[in-house]
Structure formats: structure tokens, C-alpha cells
Short mmCIF file of C-alpha atoms in Angstrom, two decimals:
data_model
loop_
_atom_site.label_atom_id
_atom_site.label_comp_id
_atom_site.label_asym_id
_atom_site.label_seq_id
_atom_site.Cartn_x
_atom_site.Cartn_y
_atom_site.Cartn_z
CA UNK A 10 -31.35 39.04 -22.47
CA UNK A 11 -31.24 42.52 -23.74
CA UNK A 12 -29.80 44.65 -21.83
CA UNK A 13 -26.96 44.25 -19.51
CA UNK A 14 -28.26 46.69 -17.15
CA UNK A 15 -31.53 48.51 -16.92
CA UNK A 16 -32.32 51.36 -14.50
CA UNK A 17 -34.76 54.38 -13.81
CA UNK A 18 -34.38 57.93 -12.16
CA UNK A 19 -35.20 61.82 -12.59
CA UNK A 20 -33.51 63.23 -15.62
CA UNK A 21 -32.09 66.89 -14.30
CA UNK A 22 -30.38 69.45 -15.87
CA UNK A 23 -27.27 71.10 -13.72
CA UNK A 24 -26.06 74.66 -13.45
CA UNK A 25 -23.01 75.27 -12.35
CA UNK A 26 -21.92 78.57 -11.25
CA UNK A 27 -17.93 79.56 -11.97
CA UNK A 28 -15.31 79.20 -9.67
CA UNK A 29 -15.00 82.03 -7.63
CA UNK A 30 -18.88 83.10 -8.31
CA UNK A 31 -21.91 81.98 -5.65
CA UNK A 32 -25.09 81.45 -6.92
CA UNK A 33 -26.62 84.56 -5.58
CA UNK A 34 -24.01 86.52 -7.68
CA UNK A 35 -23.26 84.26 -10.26
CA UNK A 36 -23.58 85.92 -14.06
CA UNK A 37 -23.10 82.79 -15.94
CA UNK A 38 -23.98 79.58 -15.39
CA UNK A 39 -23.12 76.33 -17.29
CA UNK A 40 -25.42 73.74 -17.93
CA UNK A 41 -25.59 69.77 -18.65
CA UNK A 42 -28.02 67.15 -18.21
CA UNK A 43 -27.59 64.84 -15.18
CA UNK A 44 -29.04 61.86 -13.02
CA UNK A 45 -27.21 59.64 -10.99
CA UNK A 46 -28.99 56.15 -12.76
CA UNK A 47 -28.50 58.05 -16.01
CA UNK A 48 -24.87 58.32 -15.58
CA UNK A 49 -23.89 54.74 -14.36
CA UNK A 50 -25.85 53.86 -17.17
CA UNK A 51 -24.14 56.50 -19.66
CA UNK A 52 -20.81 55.31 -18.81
CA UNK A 53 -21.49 51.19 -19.04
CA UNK A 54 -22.97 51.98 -22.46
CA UNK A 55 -19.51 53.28 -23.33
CA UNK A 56 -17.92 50.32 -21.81
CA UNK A 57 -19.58 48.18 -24.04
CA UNK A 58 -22.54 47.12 -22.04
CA UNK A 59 -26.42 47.32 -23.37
CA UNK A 60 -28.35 49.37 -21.12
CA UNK A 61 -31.39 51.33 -20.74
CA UNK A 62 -32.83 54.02 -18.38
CA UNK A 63 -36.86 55.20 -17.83
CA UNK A 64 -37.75 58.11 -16.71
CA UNK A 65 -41.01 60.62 -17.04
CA UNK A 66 -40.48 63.60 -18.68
CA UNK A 67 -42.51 66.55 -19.92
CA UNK A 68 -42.10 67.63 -23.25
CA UNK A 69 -39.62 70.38 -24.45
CA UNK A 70 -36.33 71.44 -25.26
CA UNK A 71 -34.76 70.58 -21.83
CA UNK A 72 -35.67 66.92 -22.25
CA UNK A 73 -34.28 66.71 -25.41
CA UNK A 74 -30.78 68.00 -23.54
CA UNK A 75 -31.38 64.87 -21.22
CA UNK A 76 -31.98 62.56 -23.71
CA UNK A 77 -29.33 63.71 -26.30
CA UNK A 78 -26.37 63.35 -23.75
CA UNK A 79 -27.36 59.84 -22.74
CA UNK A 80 -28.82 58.43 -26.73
CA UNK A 81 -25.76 59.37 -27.94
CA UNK A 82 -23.49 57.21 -25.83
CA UNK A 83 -25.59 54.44 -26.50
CA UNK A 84 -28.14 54.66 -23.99
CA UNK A 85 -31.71 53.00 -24.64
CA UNK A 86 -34.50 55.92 -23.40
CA UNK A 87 -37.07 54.57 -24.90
CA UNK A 88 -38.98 53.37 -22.11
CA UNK A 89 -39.17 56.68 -20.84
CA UNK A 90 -42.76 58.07 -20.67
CA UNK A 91 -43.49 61.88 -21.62
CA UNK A 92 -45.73 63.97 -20.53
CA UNK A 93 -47.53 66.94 -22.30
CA UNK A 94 -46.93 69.26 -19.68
CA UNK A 95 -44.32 69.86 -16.52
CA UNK A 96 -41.22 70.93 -15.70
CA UNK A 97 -37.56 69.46 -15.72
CA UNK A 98 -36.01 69.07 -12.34
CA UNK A 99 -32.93 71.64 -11.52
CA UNK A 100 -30.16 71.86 -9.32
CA UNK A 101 -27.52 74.44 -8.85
CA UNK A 102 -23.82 73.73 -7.82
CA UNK A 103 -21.42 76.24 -6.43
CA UNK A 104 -18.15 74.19 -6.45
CA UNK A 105 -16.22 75.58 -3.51
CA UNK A 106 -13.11 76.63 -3.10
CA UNK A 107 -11.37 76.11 0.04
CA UNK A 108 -12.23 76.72 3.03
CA UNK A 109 -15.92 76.61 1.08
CA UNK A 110 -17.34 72.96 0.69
CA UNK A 111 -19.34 72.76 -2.71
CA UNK A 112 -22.75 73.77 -1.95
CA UNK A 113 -26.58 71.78 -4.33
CA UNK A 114 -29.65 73.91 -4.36
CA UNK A 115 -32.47 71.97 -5.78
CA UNK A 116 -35.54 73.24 -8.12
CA UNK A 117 -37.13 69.73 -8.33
CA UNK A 118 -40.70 70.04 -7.12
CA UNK A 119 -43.48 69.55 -8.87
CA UNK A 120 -41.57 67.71 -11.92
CA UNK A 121 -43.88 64.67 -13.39
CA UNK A 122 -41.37 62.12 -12.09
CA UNK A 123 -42.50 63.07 -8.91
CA UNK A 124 -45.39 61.68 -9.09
CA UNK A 125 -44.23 58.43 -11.79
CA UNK A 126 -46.51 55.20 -10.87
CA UNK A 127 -45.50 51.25 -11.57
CA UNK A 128 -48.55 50.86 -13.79
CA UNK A 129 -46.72 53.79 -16.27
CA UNK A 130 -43.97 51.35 -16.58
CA UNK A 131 -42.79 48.94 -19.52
CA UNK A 132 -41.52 46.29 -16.33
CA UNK A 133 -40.96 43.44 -18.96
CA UNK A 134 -38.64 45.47 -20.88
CA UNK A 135 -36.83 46.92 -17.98
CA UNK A 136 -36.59 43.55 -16.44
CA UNK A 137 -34.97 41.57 -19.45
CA UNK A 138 -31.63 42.62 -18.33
CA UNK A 139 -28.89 40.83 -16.09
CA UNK A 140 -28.98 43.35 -13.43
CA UNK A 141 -31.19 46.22 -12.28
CA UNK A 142 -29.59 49.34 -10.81
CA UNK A 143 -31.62 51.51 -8.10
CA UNK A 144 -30.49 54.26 -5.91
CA UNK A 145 -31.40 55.89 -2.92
CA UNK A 146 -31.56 59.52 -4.26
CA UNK A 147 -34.99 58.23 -6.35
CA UNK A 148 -36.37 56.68 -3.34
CA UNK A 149 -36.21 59.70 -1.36
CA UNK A 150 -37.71 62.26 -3.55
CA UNK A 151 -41.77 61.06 -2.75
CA UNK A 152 -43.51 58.74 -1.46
CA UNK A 153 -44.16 57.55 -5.57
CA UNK A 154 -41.24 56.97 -6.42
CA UNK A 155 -40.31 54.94 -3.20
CA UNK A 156 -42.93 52.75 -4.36
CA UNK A 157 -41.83 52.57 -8.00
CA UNK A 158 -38.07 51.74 -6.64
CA UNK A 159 -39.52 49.25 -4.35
CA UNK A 160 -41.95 47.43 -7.06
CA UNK A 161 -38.61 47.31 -9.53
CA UNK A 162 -36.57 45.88 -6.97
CA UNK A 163 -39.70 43.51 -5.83
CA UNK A 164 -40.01 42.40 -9.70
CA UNK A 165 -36.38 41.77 -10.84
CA UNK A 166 -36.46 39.14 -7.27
CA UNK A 167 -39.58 37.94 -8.37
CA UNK A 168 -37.59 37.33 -11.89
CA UNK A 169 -34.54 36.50 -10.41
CA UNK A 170 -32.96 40.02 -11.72
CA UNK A 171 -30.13 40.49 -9.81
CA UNK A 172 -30.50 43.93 -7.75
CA UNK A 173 -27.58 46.46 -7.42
CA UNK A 174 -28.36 49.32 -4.59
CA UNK A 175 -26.39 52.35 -4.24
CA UNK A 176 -27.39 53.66 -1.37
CA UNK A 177 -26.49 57.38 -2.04
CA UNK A 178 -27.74 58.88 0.99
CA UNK A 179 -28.88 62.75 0.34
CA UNK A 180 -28.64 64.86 3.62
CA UNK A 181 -31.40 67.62 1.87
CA UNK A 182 -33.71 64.74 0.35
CA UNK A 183 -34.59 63.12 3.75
CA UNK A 184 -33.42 61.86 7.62
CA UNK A 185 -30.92 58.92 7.79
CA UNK A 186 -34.04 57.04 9.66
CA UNK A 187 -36.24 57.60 6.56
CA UNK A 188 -33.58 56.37 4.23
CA UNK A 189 -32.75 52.88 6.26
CA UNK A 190 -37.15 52.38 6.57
CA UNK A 191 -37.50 51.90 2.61
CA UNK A 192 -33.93 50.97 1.82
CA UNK A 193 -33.43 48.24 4.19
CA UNK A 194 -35.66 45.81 2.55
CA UNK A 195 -34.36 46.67 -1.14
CA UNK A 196 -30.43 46.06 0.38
CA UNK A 197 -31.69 42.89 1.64
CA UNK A 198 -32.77 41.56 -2.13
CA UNK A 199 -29.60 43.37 -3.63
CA UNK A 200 -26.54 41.21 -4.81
CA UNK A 201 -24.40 43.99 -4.52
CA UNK A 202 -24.87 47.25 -2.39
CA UNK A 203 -22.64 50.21 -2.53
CA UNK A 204 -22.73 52.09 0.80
CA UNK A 205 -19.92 54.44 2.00
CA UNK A 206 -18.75 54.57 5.68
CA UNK A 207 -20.41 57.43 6.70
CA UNK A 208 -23.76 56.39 4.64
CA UNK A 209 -23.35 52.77 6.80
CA UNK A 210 -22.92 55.28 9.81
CA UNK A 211 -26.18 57.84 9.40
CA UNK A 212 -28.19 54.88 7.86
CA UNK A 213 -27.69 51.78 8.98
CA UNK A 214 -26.23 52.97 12.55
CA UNK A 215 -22.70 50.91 11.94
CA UNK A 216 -19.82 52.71 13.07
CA UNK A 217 -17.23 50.98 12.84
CA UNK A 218 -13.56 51.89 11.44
CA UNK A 219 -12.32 51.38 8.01
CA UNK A 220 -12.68 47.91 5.82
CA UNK A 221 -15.01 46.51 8.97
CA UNK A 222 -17.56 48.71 8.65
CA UNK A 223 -18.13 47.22 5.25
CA UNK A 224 -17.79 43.86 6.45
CA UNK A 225 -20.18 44.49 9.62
CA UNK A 226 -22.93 45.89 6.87
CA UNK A 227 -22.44 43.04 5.02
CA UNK A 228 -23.53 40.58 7.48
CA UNK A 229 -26.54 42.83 8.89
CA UNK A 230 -27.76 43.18 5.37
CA UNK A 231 -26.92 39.47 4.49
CA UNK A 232 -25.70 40.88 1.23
CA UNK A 233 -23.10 38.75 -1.22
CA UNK A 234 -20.91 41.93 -1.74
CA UNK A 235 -20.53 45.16 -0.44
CA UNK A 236 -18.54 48.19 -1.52
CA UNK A 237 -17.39 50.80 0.67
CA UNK A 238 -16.07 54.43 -0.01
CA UNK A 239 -14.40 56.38 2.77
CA UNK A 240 -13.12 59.41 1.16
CA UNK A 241 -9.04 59.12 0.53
CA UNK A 242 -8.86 56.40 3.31
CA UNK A 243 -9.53 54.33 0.85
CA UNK A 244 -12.61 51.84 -0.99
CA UNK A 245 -13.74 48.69 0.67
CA UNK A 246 -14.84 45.41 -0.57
CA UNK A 247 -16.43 42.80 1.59
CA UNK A 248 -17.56 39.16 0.03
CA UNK A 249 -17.94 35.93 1.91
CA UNK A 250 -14.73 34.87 0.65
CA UNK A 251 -12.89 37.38 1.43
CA UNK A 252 -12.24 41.80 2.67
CA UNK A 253 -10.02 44.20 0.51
CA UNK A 254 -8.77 47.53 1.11
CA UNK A 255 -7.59 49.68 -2.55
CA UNK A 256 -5.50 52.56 -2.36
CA UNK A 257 -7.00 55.62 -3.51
CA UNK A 258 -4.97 58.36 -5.46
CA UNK A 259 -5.57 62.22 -5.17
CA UNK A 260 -6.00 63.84 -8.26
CA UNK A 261 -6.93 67.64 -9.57
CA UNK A 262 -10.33 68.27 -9.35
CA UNK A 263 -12.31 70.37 -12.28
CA UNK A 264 -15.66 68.77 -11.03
CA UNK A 265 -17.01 66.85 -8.82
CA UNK A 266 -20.09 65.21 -9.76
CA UNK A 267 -20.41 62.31 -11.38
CA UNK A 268 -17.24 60.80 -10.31
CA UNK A 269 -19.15 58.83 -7.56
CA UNK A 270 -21.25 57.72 -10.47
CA UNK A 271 -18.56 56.48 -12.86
CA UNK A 272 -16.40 54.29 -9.88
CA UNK A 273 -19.95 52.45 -9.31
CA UNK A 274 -20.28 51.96 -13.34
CA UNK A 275 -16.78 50.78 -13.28
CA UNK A 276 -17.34 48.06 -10.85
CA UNK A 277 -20.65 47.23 -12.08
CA UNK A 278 -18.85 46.22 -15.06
CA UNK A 279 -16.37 44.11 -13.38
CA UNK A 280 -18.92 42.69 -11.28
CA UNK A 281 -20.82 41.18 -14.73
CA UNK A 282 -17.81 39.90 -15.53
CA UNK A 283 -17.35 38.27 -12.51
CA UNK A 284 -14.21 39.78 -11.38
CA UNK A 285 -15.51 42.66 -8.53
CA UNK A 286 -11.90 43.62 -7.81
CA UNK A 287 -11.16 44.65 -11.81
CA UNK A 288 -14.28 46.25 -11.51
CA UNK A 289 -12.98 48.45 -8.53
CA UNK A 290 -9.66 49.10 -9.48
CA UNK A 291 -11.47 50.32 -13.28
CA UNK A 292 -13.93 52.23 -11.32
CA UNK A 293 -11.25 54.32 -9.67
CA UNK A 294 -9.79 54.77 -12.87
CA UNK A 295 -12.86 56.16 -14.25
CA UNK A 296 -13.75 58.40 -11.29
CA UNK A 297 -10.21 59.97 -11.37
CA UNK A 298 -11.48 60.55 -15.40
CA UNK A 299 -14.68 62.09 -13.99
CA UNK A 300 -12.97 64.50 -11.72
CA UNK A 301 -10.82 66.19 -14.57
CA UNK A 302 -14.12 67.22 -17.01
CA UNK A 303 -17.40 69.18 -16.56
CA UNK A 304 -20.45 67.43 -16.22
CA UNK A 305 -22.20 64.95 -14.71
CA UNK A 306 -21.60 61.98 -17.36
CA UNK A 307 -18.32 61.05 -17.88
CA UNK A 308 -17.33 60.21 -21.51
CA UNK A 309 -14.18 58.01 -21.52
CA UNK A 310 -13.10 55.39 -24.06
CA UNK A 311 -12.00 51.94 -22.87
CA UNK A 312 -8.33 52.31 -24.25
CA UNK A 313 -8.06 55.91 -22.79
CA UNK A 314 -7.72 53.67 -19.35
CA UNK A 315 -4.50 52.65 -20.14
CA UNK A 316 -3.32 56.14 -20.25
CA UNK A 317 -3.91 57.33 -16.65
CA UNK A 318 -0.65 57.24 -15.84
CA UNK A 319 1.22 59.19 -18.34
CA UNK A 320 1.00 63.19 -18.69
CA UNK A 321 2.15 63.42 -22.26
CA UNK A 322 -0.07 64.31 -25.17
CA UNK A 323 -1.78 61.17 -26.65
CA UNK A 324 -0.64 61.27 -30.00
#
């Protein structure tokens, strides 16, 4: 096969206003390219792992910023179609500082992605891969691009493509009763779904407390594995063979996103390796990287994991 993992999504650029500055004050803003796919897909590249990630994209000097910060860790965007004209999708983050959460405004409509169809799609080079890698934040943005995530995950079962769903549910993108109508059927051809306790809660209706809600979506979905994140209570892994609580570890936080991003990458990877529970313990490693850099795409090298737990200079 080529590719260890293939994926597709909305490239973005992010602004992020200053701590201590809202947006409708803010003087300076910095910005980096993001996408959730983009970013599991950045960081397995770095791991070692051949992937690739489609999107559409109009033409200009803000998709080049996209496709510069994933090409140059190794990720293939060459199935990614371009458009003469359009825009590039936006969003804005105010961090938050306590008693403040963080706060996304989006400037994605009317971006060509919006309106991406299967038939602009390279499927047999996006489906020569081990596993395919889809997430809810795509689905929700139209109707199209439901239907492209649908037809992917459709295609790679039709294949026998293994199907990993992060479920990713977006409050501002669409209703928890939306989000369970077109990723239901997806979860039900996944091999592995990640779905946090309070996603399982406003999506699937399971409320239930700590390492069984995992194991109750599990068996509703009739999924092999499930992975469960419930804030610093903990992450939870349900198989047939067996449920697992890991410890989670508070670190400082210089920014947020991505970090959610990098613990799926890091499991993905154990997952192809067969070993889920490496691949959660390294994804927790890699989301506490995630949380002490700006941006969305978190560059770590593998040996820099065995570092984590020592505060002296790396010399």
C-alpha cells in the first residue's frame, strides 16, 4: 500500500488574538494554518508513517501557508484539487484566561470546500492506504461534504479500508441530533471511533459515568475499539477483550488546539502497530507536547518523547 493513512478536510488558517486581548480589541493577531485531518495527518508523517490529505483549495498565498506547514513534515497534498477562485476558511481564537473559557469565531462560508463533490476526488489514491481517517467537524460543515465523508467511508468498506472516526462534535457547526443522523452509520463501519464522554452524551444519548460510557458506546455502535476522553478524569479504552482507564497529567498550557489532534495521531499510530494502549499512552505524550507550542500542528520528534519527564535543557 502507499500510504499508511489517508484523509481529507478544510485547510484553515487560525488567528489567534494575545493573551489578555479579545478579538474585538485585539491589535495583533498570529496566524498558522490548521485542520483537524491535516494535523493527525501532520503529526503521523513525523512519526514515521506515509500519509496524505485532500482538500479543495482556491489559489493564492494563503494556500500555499496550508500546504507549506503540512509538505514539509512529510505530508502528501497532492490530491488536493485547486480552484481558480475562492476564499480560505478562517477562524479566530481568543484563548481565555480564567474565569474566560477560550472563545472560535468562524469565517468559513462560502470557501470551495464547501461545496467539494466525490466525483472531484482521486478515491483510488486516497484508498490505497491501511486506514482512512474522517471526522465529524467535515461532516458538519454542508450537506457536500457529508456526502463526500460518507462516500470515503462507504469506499474504504467497500475496499476493506479500515475506517477511523473521530467524532469531534462542534457545538457552532450543528445540533447533537444532526451529528448522530450522518455519523451513526460511518461509526458503525469504523474499526476504531474516538468519542469523548460528553460527545457520547450530546450525540449518541449515553450517559453513563466514566470508563462505561465508552464501553456502553461500544456495544451500541458494535465498534472493535473505542477511545474515550473525559477531560482530567481521565482517557478510556474499550475493546472486546478488555476496558482501561490512563491517568492523565496536568500540564501548562500555551495553546490549546491541536492537542486533541496529536493524542488521536498518537494512538492511531499504536493502533497500526497493533498495540492501542502504546498508542494511548504516546498520544498523551504528544498532546501534553501540543499544549506547550503555538499552533495547530504539533511538530515533535520521536526521541523528544523520551524527554517528557525531565525539565533540564536537552543538550
Amino acid at each position: 500500500m502507499t500510504y499508511d493513512l489517508t484523509t481529507i478536510g478544510e485547510g484553515q488558517i487560525r488567528l489567534t488574538c494575545e493573551r489578555g486581548e479579545r478579538l474585538a480589541t485585539a491589535r495583533s493577531l498570529r496566524m498558522t494554518a490548521a485542520g483537524s485531518e491535516a494535523n493527525v495527518a501532520g503529526l503521523l508523517s513525523q512519526l514515521g508513517r506515509s500519509t496524505a490529505w485532500a482538500s479543495k483549495l482556491p489559489k493564492g498565498e494563503l494556500a500555499d501557508r496550508i500546504a507549506l506547514e503540512y509538505s514539509a513534515v512529510g505530508v502528501d497534498i497532492r490530491h488536493t484539487v485547486m480552484t481558480e477562485e475562492g476564499r480560505v476558511a478562517l477562524y479566530f481564537l481568543e484563548p481565555g484566561e480564567f474565569p474566560l473559557p477560550g472563545k472560535v469565531t468562524y469565517d468559513r462560508l462560502h470557501t470551495p470546500f464547501r461545496t467539494i463533490t466525490p466525483e472531484e476526488i482521486d478515491w483510488d489514491a486516497l484508498l490505497d492506504t491501511r486506514i482512512v481517517f474522517l471526522t465529524g467537524i467535515t461532516a458538519a460543515l454542508t450537506p457536500d461534504t457529508a456526502r463526500v465523508v460518507r462516500y470515503f467511508a462507504d469506499a474504504a468498506g467497500e475496499r476493506g479500508v479500515d475506517v477511523a472516526l473521530d467524532v469531534n462534535f462542534r457545538s457552532l457547526l450543528w445540533s447533537g441530533e444532526q451529528a448522530r443522523a450522518t455519523l451513526e452509520p460511518i461509526a458503525r463501519k469504523s474499526s476504531i471511533l474516538f468519542c469523548s464522554r460528553t460527545d457520547a452524551r450530546v450525540v449518541f444519548g449515553i450517559d453513563k459515568p466514566d470508563v462505561q460510557a465508552c464501553r456502553a458506546l461500544r456495544e451500541e455502535m458494535g465498534v472493535p475499539t473505542v477511545v474515550s476522553t473525559d477531560g482530567r478524569a481521565g482517557t478510556y479504552l474499550s475493546t472486546a477483550v478488555k476496558d482501561r482507564t490512563f491517568d492523565i497529567h496536568s500540564v501548562p498550557v500555551i495553546d490549546r488546539p491541536g492537542a486533541g489532534d496529536s493524542f488521536v495521531a498518537g494512538t492511531l499510530h499504536g493502533w497500526l502497530d497493533d498495540d492501542v494502549e502504546r498508542g494511548i499512552e504516546m498520544g498523551t505524550k504528544v498532546a501534553q507536547i501540543a499544549l506547550t507550542h503555538h499552533g495547530d500542528l504539533t511538530h515533535v520528534r520521536p526521541g523528544e518523547l523520551q524527554t517528557l519527564q525531565s525539565t533540564d535543557i536537552v543538550r
